[in-house]
Coordinates of C-alpha atoms and ligand atoms in Angstrom, one line a residue:
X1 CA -22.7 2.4 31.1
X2 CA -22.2 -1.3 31.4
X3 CA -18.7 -2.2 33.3
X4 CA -15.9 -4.1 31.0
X5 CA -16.3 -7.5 32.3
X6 CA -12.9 -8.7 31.3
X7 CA -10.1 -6.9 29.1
X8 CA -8.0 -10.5 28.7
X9 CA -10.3 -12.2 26.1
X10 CA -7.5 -14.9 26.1
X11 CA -7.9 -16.0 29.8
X12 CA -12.0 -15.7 29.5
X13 CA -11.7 -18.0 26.0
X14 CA -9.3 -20.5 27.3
X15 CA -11.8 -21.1 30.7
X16 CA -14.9 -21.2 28.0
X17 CA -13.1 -23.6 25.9
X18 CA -12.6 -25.7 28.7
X19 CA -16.2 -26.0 30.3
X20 CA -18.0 -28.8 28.2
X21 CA -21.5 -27.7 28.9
X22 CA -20.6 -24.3 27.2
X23 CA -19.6 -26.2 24.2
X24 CA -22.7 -28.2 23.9
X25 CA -24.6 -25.7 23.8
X26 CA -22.5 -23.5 21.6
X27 CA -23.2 -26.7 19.0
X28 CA -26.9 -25.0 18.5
X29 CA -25.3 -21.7 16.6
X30 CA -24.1 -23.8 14.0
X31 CA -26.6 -26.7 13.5
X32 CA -29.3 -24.8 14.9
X33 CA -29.3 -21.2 13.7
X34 CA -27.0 -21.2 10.8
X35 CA -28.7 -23.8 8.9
X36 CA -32.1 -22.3 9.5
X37 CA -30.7 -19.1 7.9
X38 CA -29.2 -21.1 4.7
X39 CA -32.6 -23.2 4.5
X40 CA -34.4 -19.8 4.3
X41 CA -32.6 -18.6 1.8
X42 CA -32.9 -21.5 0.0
X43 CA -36.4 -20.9 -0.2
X44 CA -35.8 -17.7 -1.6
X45 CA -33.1 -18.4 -4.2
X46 CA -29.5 -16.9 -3.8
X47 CA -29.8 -14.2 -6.4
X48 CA -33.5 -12.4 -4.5
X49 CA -31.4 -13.0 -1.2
X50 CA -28.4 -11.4 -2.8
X51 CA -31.0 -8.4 -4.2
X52 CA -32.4 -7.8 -0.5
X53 CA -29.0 -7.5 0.9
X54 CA -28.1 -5.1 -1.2
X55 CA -31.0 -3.1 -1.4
X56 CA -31.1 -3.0 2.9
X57 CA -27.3 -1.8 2.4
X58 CA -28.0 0.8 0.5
X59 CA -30.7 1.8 2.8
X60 CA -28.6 1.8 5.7
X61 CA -26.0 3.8 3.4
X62 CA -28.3 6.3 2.6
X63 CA -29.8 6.7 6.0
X64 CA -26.1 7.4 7.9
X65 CA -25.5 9.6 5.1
X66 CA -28.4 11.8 6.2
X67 CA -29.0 10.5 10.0
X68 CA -29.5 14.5 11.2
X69 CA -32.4 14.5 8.5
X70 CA -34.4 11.5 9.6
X71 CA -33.7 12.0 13.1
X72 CA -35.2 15.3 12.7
X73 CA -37.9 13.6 10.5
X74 CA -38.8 10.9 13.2
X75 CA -38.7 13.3 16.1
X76 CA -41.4 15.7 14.6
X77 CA -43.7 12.3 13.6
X78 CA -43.5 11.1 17.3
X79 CA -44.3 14.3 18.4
X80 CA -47.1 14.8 15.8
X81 CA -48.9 11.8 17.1
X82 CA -48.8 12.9 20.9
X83 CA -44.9 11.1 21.8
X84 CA -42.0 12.4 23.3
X85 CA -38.7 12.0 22.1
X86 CA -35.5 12.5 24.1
X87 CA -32.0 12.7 22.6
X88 CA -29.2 11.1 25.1
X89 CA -25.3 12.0 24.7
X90 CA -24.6 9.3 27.1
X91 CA -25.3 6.4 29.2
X92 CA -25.7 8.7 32.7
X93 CA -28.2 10.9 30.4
X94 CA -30.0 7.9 28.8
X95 CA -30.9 6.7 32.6
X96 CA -31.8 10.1 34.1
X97 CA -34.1 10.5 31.5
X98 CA -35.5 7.0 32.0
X99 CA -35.1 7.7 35.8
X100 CA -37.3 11.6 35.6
X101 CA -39.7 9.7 33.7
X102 CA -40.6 6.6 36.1
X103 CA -40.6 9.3 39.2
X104 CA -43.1 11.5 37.8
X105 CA -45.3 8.7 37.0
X106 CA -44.7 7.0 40.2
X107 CA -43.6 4.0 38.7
X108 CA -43.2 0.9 41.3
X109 CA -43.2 -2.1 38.8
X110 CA -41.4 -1.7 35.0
X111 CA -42.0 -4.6 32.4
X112 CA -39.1 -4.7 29.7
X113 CA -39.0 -6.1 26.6
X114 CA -35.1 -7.1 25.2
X115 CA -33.0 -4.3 24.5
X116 CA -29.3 -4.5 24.2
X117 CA -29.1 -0.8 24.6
X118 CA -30.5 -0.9 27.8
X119 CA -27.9 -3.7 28.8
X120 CA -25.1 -1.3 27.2
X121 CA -26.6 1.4 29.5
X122 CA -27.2 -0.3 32.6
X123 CA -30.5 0.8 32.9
X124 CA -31.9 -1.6 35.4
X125 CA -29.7 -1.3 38.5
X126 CA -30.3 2.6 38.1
X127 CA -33.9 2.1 38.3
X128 CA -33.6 -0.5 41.1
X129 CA -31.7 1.8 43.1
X130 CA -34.3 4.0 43.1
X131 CA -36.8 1.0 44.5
X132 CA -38.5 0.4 41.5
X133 CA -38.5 -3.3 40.5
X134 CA -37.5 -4.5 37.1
X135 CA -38.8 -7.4 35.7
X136 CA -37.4 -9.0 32.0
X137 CA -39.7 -10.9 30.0
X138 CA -38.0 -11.9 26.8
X139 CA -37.3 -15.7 27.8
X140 CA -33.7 -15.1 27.7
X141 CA -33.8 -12.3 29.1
X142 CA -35.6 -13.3 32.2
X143 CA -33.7 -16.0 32.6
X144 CA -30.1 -14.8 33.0
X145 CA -31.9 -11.9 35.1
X146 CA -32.6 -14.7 37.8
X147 CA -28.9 -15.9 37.4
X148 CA -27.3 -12.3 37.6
X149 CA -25.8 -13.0 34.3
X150 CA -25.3 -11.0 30.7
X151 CA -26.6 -11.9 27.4
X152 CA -24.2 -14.2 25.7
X153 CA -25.8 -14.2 22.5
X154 CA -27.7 -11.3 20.0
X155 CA -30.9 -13.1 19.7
X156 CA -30.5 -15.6 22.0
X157 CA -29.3 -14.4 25.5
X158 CA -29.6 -17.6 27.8
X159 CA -27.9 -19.6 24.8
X160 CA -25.5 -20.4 27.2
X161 CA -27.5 -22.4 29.4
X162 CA -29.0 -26.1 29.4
X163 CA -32.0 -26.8 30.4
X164 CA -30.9 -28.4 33.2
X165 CA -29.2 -25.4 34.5
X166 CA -32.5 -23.5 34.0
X167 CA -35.0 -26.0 35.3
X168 CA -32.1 -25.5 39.0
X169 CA -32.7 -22.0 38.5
X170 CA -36.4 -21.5 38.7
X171 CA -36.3 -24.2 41.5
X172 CA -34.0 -22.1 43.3
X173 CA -34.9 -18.5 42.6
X174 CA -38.8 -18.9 42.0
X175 CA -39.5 -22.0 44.6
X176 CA -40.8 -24.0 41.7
X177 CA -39.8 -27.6 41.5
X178 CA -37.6 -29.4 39.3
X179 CA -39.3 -29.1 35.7
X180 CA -38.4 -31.4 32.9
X181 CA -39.8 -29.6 29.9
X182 CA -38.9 -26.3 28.1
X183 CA -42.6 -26.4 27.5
X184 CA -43.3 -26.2 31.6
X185 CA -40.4 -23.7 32.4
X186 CA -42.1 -21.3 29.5
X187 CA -45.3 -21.7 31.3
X188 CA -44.1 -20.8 34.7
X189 CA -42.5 -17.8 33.7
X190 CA -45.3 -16.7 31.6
X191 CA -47.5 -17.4 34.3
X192 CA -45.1 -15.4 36.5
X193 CA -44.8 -12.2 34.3
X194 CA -48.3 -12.3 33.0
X195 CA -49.2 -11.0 36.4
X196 CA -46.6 -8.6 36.2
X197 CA -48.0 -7.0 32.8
X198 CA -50.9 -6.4 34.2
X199 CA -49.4 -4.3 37.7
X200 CA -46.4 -2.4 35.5
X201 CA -47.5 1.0 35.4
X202 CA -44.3 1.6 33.1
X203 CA -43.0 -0.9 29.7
X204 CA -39.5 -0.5 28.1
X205 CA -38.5 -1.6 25.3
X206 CA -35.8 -1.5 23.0
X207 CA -36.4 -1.0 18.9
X208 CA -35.0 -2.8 16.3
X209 CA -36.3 -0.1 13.7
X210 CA -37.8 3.7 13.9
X211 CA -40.2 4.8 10.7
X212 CA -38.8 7.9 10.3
X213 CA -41.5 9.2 7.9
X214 CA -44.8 7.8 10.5
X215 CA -42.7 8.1 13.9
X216 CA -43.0 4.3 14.5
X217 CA -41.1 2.1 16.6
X218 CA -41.0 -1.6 15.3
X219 CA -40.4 -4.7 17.5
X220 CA -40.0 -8.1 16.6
X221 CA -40.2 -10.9 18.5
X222 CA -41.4 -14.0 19.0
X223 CA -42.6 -14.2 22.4
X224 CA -45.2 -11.7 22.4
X225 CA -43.9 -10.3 25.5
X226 CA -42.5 -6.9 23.2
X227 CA -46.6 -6.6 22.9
X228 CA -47.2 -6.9 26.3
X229 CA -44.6 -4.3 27.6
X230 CA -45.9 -1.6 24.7
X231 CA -49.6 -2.1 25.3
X232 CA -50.2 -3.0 28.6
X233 CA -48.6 -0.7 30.8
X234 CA -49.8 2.9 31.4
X235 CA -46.1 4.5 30.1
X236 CA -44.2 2.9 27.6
X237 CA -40.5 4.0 26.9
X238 CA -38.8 2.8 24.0
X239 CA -34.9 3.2 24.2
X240 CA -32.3 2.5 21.6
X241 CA -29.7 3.6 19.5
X242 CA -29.7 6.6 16.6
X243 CA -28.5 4.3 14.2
X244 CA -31.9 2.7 14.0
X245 CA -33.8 4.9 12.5
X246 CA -35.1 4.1 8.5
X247 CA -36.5 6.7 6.1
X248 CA -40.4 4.6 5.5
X249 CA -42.3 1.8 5.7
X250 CA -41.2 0.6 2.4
X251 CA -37.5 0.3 3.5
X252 CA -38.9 -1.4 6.8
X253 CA -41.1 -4.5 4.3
X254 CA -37.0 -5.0 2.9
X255 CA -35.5 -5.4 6.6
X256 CA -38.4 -7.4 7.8
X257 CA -37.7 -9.6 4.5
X258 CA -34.0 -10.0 6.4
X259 CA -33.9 -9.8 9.9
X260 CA -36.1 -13.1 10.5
X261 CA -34.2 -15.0 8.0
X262 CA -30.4 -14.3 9.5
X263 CA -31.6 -14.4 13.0
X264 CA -33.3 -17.9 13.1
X265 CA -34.3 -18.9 9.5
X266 CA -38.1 -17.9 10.0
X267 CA -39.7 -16.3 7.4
X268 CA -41.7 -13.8 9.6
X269 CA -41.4 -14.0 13.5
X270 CA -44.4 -14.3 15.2
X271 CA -45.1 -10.7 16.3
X272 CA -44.4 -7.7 14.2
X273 CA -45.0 -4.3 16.7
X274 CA -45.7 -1.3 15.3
X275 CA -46.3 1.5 18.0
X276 CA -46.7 5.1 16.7
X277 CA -47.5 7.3 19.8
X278 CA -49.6 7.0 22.8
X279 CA -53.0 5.2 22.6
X280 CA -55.7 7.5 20.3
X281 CA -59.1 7.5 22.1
X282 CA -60.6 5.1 19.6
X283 CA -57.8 2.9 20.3
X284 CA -58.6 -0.4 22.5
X285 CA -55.4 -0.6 24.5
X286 CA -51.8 0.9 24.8
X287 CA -50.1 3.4 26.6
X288 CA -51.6 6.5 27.9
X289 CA -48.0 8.1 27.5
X290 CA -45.5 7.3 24.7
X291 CA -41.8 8.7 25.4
X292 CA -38.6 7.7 22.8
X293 CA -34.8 7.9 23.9
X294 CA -32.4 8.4 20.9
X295 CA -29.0 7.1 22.6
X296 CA -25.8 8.4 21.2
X297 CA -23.6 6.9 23.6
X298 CA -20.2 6.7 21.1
X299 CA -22.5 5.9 18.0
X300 CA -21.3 10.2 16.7
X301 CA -17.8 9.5 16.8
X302 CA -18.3 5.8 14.7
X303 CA -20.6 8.1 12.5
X304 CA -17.8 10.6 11.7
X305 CA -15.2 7.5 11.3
X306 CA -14.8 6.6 7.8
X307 CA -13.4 3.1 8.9
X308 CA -15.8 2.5 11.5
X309 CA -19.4 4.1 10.3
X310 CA -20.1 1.0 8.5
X311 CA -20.8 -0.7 12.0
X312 CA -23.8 1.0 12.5
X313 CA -25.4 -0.5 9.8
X314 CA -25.8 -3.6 12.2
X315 CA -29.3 -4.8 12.4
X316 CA -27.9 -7.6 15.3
X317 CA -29.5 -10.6 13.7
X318 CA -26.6 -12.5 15.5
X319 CA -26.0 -14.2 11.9
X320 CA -22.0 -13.4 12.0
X321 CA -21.8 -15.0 15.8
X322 CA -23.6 -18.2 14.6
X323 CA -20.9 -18.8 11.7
X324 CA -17.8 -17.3 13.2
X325 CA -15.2 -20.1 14.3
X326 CA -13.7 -17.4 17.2
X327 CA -17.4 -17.0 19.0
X328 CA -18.5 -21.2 18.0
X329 CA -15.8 -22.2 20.5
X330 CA -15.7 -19.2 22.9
X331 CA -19.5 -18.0 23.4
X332 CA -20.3 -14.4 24.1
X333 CA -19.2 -13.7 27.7
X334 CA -15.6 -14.3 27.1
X335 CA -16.2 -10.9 24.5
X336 CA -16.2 -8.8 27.9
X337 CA -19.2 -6.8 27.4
X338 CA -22.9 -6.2 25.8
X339 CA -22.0 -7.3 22.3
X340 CA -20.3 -10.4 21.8
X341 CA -18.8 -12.4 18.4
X342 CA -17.4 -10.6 15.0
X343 CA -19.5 -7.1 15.6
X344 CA -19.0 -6.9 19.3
X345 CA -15.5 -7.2 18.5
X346 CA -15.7 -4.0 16.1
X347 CA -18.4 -2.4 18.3
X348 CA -16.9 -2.8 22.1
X349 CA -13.4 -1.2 21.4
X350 CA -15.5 2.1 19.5
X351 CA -17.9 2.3 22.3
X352 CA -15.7 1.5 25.2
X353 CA -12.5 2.7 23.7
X354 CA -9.7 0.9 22.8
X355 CA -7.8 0.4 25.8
X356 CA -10.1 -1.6 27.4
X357 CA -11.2 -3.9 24.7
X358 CA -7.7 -4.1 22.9
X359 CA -7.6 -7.8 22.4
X360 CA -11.1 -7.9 20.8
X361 CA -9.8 -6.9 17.1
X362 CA -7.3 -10.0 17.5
X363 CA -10.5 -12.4 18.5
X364 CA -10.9 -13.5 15.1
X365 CA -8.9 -15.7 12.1
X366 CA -10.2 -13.3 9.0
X367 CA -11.8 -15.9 7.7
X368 CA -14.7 -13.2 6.2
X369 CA -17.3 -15.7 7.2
X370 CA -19.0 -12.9 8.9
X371 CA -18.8 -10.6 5.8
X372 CA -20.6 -13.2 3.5
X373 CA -23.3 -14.2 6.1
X374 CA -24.0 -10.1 6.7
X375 CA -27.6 -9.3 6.0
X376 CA -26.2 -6.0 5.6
X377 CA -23.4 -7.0 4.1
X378 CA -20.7 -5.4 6.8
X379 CA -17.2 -5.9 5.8
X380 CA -16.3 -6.7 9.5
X381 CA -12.9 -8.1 8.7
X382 CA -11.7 -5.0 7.2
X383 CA -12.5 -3.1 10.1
X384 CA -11.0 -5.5 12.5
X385 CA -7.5 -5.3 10.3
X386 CA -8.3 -1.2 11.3
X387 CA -8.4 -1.4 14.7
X388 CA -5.2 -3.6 15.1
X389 CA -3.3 -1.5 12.7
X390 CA -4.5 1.7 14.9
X391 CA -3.4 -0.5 18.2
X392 CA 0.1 -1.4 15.9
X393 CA 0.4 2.3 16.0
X394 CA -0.7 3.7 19.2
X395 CA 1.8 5.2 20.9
X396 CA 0.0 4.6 24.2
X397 CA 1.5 1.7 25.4
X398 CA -2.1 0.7 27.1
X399 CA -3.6 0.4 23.7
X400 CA -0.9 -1.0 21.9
X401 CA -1.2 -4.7 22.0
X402 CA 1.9 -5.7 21.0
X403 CA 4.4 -6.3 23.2
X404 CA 8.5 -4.8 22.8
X405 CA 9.6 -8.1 21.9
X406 CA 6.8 -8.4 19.1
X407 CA 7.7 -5.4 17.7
X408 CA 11.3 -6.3 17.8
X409 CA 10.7 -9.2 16.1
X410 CA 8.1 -7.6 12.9
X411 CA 10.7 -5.2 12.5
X412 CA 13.5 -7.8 12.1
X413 CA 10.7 -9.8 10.2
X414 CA 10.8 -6.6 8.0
X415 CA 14.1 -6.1 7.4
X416 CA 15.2 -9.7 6.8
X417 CA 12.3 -9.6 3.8
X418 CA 13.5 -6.9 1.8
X419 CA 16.5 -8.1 1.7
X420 CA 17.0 -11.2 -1.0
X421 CA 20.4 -11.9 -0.2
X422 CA 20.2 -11.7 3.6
X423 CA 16.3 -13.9 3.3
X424 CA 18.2 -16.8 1.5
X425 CA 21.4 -16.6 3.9
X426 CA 19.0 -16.7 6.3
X427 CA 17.0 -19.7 4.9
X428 CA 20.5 -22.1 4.5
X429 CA 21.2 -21.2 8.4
X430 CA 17.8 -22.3 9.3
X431 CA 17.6 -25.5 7.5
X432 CA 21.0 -26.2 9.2
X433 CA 19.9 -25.8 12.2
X434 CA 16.6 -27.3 12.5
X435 CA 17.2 -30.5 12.1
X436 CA 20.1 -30.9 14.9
X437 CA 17.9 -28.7 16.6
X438 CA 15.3 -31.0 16.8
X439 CA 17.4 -33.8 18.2
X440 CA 18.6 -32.5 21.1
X441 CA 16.6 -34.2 24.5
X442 CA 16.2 -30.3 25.7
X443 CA 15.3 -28.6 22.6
X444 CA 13.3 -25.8 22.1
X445 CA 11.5 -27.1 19.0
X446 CA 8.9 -30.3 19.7
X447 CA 8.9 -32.0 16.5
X448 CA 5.5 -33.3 17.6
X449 CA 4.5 -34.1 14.0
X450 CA 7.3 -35.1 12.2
X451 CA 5.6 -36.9 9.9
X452 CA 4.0 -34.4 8.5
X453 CA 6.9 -32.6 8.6
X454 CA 5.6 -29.4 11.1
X455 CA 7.3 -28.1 14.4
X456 CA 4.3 -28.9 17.0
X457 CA 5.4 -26.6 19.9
X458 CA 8.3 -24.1 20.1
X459 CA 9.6 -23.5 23.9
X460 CA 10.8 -19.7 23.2
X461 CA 9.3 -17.0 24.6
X462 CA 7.8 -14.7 21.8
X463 CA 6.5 -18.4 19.9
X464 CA 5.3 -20.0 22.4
X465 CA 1.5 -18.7 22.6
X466 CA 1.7 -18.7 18.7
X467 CA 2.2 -22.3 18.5
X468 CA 0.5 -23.4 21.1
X469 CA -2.7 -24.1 18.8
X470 CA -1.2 -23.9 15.0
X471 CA 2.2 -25.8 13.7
X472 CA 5.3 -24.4 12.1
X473 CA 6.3 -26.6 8.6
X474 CA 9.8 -27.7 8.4
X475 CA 11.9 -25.5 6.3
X476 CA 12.0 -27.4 2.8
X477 CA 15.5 -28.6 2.0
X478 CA 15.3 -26.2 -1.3
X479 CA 13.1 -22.9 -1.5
X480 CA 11.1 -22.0 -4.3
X481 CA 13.7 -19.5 -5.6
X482 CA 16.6 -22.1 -5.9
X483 CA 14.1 -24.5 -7.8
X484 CA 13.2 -21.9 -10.3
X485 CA 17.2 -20.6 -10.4
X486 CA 18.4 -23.9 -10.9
X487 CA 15.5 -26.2 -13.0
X488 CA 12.4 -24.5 -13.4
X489 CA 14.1 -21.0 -15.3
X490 CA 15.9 -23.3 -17.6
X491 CA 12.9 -25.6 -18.6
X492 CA 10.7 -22.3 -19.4
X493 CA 13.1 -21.1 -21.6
X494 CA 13.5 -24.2 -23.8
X495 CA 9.5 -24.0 -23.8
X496 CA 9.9 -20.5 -25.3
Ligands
LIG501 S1 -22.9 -7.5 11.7 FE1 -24.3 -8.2 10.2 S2 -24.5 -10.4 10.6 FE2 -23.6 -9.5 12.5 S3 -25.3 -9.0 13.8 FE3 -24.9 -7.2 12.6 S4 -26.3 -7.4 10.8 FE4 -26.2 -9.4 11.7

């Protein structure tokens, strides 16, 4: 399985936020994707867009509800029309499948189409160690291949890269010279992996549905390379996740209504691949043998979480990473592994486990922008408050993210509110305080905007990170409660 890049999501964001070409290109989630999708659903009208939504929710409902059913469904269709299909519990058993099946077809040269499961699997450095030689050809994909890099992004891998940075690459990995256009680089490395198509004896791909009810595995992309990889080579392996598999090609019409839209605000992409089995003798191309590996990987234990299952219905159009505040100033490496923004921050902790991605549940503000852009509609928020009430309550101090003073202080925090006597008693102590408090040369409290009446920056240790980036108002010289006691009580009764 993929290694946990980083655990400390703070440190990785606060070295993104600082590097300036990360944030110009971060600009093209918002303005870029985000208003493709709302221009596309324009198009549509709210209330059909609203209708899809729903109706692909209850798919996905229905589907989890009975995954054991259509899994069995889909394996016997696959197998009806000459396929293989392989169930993996795990990474290691996803790539020694993969791994038997390129040494018995003495596979040299593998073409792969994107697949995020692979990336969560680490399929390539297993088959490079056993000298076969992998070659991406999504874009993306290909790109950050050259540069030894991870996906940052869903649907757009390389999104963290200019073109400069590219055009550098290819001079210095592929001995091409300094191109200018996006145009030119997409020729050279089509030119490049054309030639590898055609000398792959083995294509991988990943699936962004299975037809449960013809055994089909549906790609979409528009590159063509997804095509290329399931057609062209003489073994094609498909690999991806159990959660992707729909009942029929009627529920796949309503997802291919929604996936196109969230992603990038196209109505269709340009390539819809449907590949059911090897290649039928009065076929013209495709591959002589068709294998499918159903990964579980985690995905069982999500399934039998109440408060997690609803993950799985993730169709990763990338829709909640191009609106959410968190990943729009961050990007996807500082994430720490495969999946980055407000579902990678649900999805690494259940996959990887919670000690190792236990500030990912905190990587967001709840502002349930991801929940209202969901094609699926995932209430992502709601799991995130789950996870950081299950850290809250770990009593493994490696998953618990708070720290003893923390607690200390939300159990103080606590018992101060329920009391009313000791909350105001504590208010008129405050208030007296603060303001000589803010005086002093050496105080703790910068009164950095007094004029609008906020503590800026609090030099104590627990507060410090906290206000770092958000400002404490001034207590008021009367709280709300003395108001109403004193004026407010008296004027609402002489109303009555
Ligand atoms: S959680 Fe929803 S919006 Fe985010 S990638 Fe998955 S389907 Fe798209």
């Amino acid at each position: 399985m993929a290694d946990v890049k980083t655990q400390d999501f703070f440190s990785a964001s606060e070295i993104s936020i600082q590097d300036p070409v990360l944030r110009q290109a971060l600009i093209k989630v918002g303005t870029g994707f985000d208003a493709a999708r709302l221009e596309s659903i324009e198009d549509v009208t709210s209330a059909t867009w609203e209708s899809w939504r729903e109706e692909a929710r209850q798919i996905k409902v229905h589907t989890l509800d009975h995954l054991d059913y259509y899994l069995d469904l889909l394996e016997q269709n696959v197998t009806r029309a000459g396929g293989q299909v392989h169930f993996a519990a795990d990474a290691a058993q996803a790539n020694a499948i993969v791994a038997a099946i390129a040494k018995s077809g003495g596979v040299k040269i593998v073409t792969k189409g994107k697949s995020m499961v692979s990336e969560e699997l680490s399929l390539n450095p297993v088959l490079e160690a056993m000298g076969v030689e992998v070659f991406e050809t999504d874009l993306g994909e290909y790109i950050i291949q050259l540069a030894g890099e991870t996906p940052s992004h869903l649907v757009a891998p390389a999104l963290h890269k200019t073109k400069e940075q590219v055009a550098q690459l290819f001079s210095d990995k592929l001995g091409l010279p300094l191109l200018e256009s996006i145009e030119d680089m997409a020729k050279a490395a089509r030119e490049i992996l054309r030639e590898k198509f055609l000398t792959a004896e083995m294509g991988i791909s990943g699936a962004n549905f299975l037809v449960a009810e013809t055994g089909t595995l549906v790609i979409i992309t528009n590159e063509g390379n997804g095509r290329m990889c399931t057609s062209a080579p003489r073994i094609h392996v498909g690999i991806t996740g159990m959660e992707k598999v729909i009942p029929s090609l009627q529920d796949l019409a309503v997802f291919l209504r929604l996936l196109p839209r969230s992603a990038t605000g196209q109505r269709i992409t340009s390539y819809v691949t449907m590949v059911t089995g090897p290649r039928r003798e009065t076929d013209e191309d495709g591959p002589e043998e068709f294998h499918l590996v159903i990964v579980d990987n985690g995905r069982s234990k999500m399934l039998a979480d109440p408060d997690l299952r609803e993950a799985l219905y993730c169709i990763r159009c990338g829709a909640c990473l191009n609106i959410c505040p968190v990943y729009k100033k961050v990007g996807g490496h500082a994430y720490g592994w495969v999946y980055p923004g407000p579902i990678g921050a649900v999805v690494s902790p259940s996959l990887v486990g919670l000690k190792q991605a236990k500030d990912l549940p905190q990587a967001s503000s709840l502002c349930g922008a991801c929940r209202e852009v969901c094609p699926v509609k995932i209430n992502i928020p709601r799991m995130l408050l789950h996870l950081r009430n299950t850290l809250a309550e770990s009593p493994d101090p490696k998953e618990n993210a708070a720290g003893d003073g923390e607690r200390l202080v939300a159990r103080g925090y606590a018992w101060l509110m329920s009391s009313p006597a000791l909350l105001s008693l504590a208010h008129r102590v405050a208030r007296s305080l603060q303001r000589p408090l803010l005086m002093l040369p050496f105080s703790p409290l910068t009164r950095s905007r007094t004029r609008r009446g906020a503590i800026g920056r609090v030099r104590l240790p627990l507060l410090s990170r906290w206000t770092r980036s958000k400002d404490i108002p001034l207590l008021p010289p009367r709280t709300f409660h003395e108001i109403w006691k004193k004026e407010l009580s008296q004027t609402s009764k002489g109303d009555s």
